[in-house]
XYZ file of C-alpha atoms in Angstrom:
133
model
C -21.776 44.705 83.352
C -24.225 43.400 80.790
C -23.045 39.902 79.760
C -24.372 38.942 76.336
C -23.298 35.341 75.752
C -20.322 33.012 76.028
C -17.644 33.978 73.500
C -15.375 30.948 73.987
C -14.490 28.066 76.238
C -10.795 27.312 76.816
C -9.593 23.768 77.481
C -6.252 22.369 78.506
C -5.227 19.382 76.359
C -2.212 17.082 76.761
C -1.422 16.747 73.046
C -2.568 19.522 70.723
C -2.333 17.393 67.566
C -4.508 14.612 69.047
C -6.962 17.193 70.352
C -7.193 18.946 66.970
C -7.909 15.659 65.200
C -10.636 14.877 67.741
C -12.306 18.293 67.795
C -12.207 18.762 64.006
C -12.612 15.141 62.910
C -14.976 13.693 65.508
C -16.913 16.821 66.491
C -16.691 18.766 63.212
C -15.342 22.040 64.614
C -13.524 24.337 62.193
C -9.997 25.667 62.866
C -9.522 29.434 62.982
C -6.467 31.181 61.587
C -6.534 34.336 63.719
C -4.957 33.001 66.928
C -2.118 35.326 67.944
C 1.359 33.915 68.443
C 2.162 33.208 72.051
C 4.610 31.111 74.027
C 2.062 28.316 74.417
C 0.912 25.865 71.750
C -2.782 26.136 71.119
C -5.545 26.431 68.558
C -8.830 28.252 68.206
C -11.851 26.463 66.760
C -15.278 27.621 65.625
C -18.381 25.901 66.940
C -21.394 27.662 65.493
C -21.238 31.296 66.596
C -18.887 30.441 69.477
C -15.301 29.278 69.877
C -13.377 26.556 71.667
C -9.758 27.405 72.492
C -7.349 24.508 73.003
C -4.227 25.131 75.079
C -1.529 22.454 75.305
C -0.683 21.675 78.918
C -1.839 19.538 81.821
C -5.635 19.347 82.113
C -7.113 19.528 85.605
C -8.861 16.410 86.921
C -12.380 16.029 85.528
C -14.749 16.400 88.478
C -17.961 17.432 86.788
C -16.829 20.380 84.712
C -17.818 20.105 81.056
C -19.231 22.044 78.172
C -22.224 21.067 76.065
C -22.541 20.898 72.294
C -26.110 21.267 71.044
C -26.984 18.685 68.386
C -30.176 18.283 66.397
C -30.078 14.448 66.320
C -28.465 12.908 69.380
C -28.699 9.312 68.141
C -27.053 10.196 64.806
C -24.271 12.059 66.650
C -23.759 9.092 68.985
C -23.625 6.616 66.063
C -21.076 8.769 64.208
C -18.826 8.974 67.265
C -19.212 5.288 68.126
C -18.344 4.396 64.510
C -15.105 6.401 64.959
C -14.283 4.387 68.083
C -15.189 7.162 70.549
C -16.938 6.008 73.720
C -20.231 7.829 74.265
C -22.699 7.235 77.076
C -26.244 6.157 76.399
C -28.652 9.036 75.820
C -30.762 9.975 78.829
C -33.662 12.357 79.285
C -32.967 15.396 81.445
C -36.087 17.488 81.804
C -37.510 17.815 78.310
C -34.069 17.479 76.650
C -31.767 14.497 76.082
C -28.034 14.252 76.678
C -25.058 11.920 76.361
C -21.449 12.339 77.506
C -18.023 11.591 76.070
C -14.418 12.557 76.776
C -11.778 14.077 74.539
C -8.328 12.391 74.361
C -7.191 14.448 77.395
C -10.144 13.416 79.565
C -12.161 16.640 79.245
C -15.871 15.846 79.495
C -18.227 16.949 76.722
C -22.006 16.782 76.762
C -24.010 16.235 73.596
C -27.287 18.067 74.187
C -30.454 17.589 72.133
C -33.096 20.137 73.150
C -36.738 19.218 73.262
C -38.515 19.729 69.950
C -40.127 23.133 69.573
C -43.824 22.972 70.237
C -45.909 24.900 67.808
C -49.452 24.410 66.652
C -50.321 20.711 66.693
C -52.740 19.162 64.213
C -56.043 18.141 65.734
C -56.429 14.687 64.269
C -60.139 14.491 65.014
C -61.166 17.644 63.154
C -58.188 18.360 60.859
C -57.859 21.730 62.617
C -54.664 22.966 64.277
C -54.575 23.393 68.007
C -52.061 25.056 70.289
C -50.750 23.287 73.363
């Protein structure tokens, strides 16, 4: 086997309508229209090049499992969610990145992940020359 990347994450949600409003409204995911008909209510959402699948049912207890959404501005993402009335933890540094956590309406944990800025050539303020770290 040669795994390439994660294609999708599937989550159990108590109420599909509430979950759809949260994932599309609060997190900005886009609904897909290609989910096949099955005996279970659900929805597929796009998140960048990946998908989140929501399945209506009983979520398991949250005991550390989560998925992370990469954001380019963690404080702006936190403010937007807080303005919507969504509880979000304070941002903390983890290694060279920063993260904050929230929960969807069913209690599924979600990490907001802001990677460390890319380090390229840095200006040398003394000489006006660029230097590499």
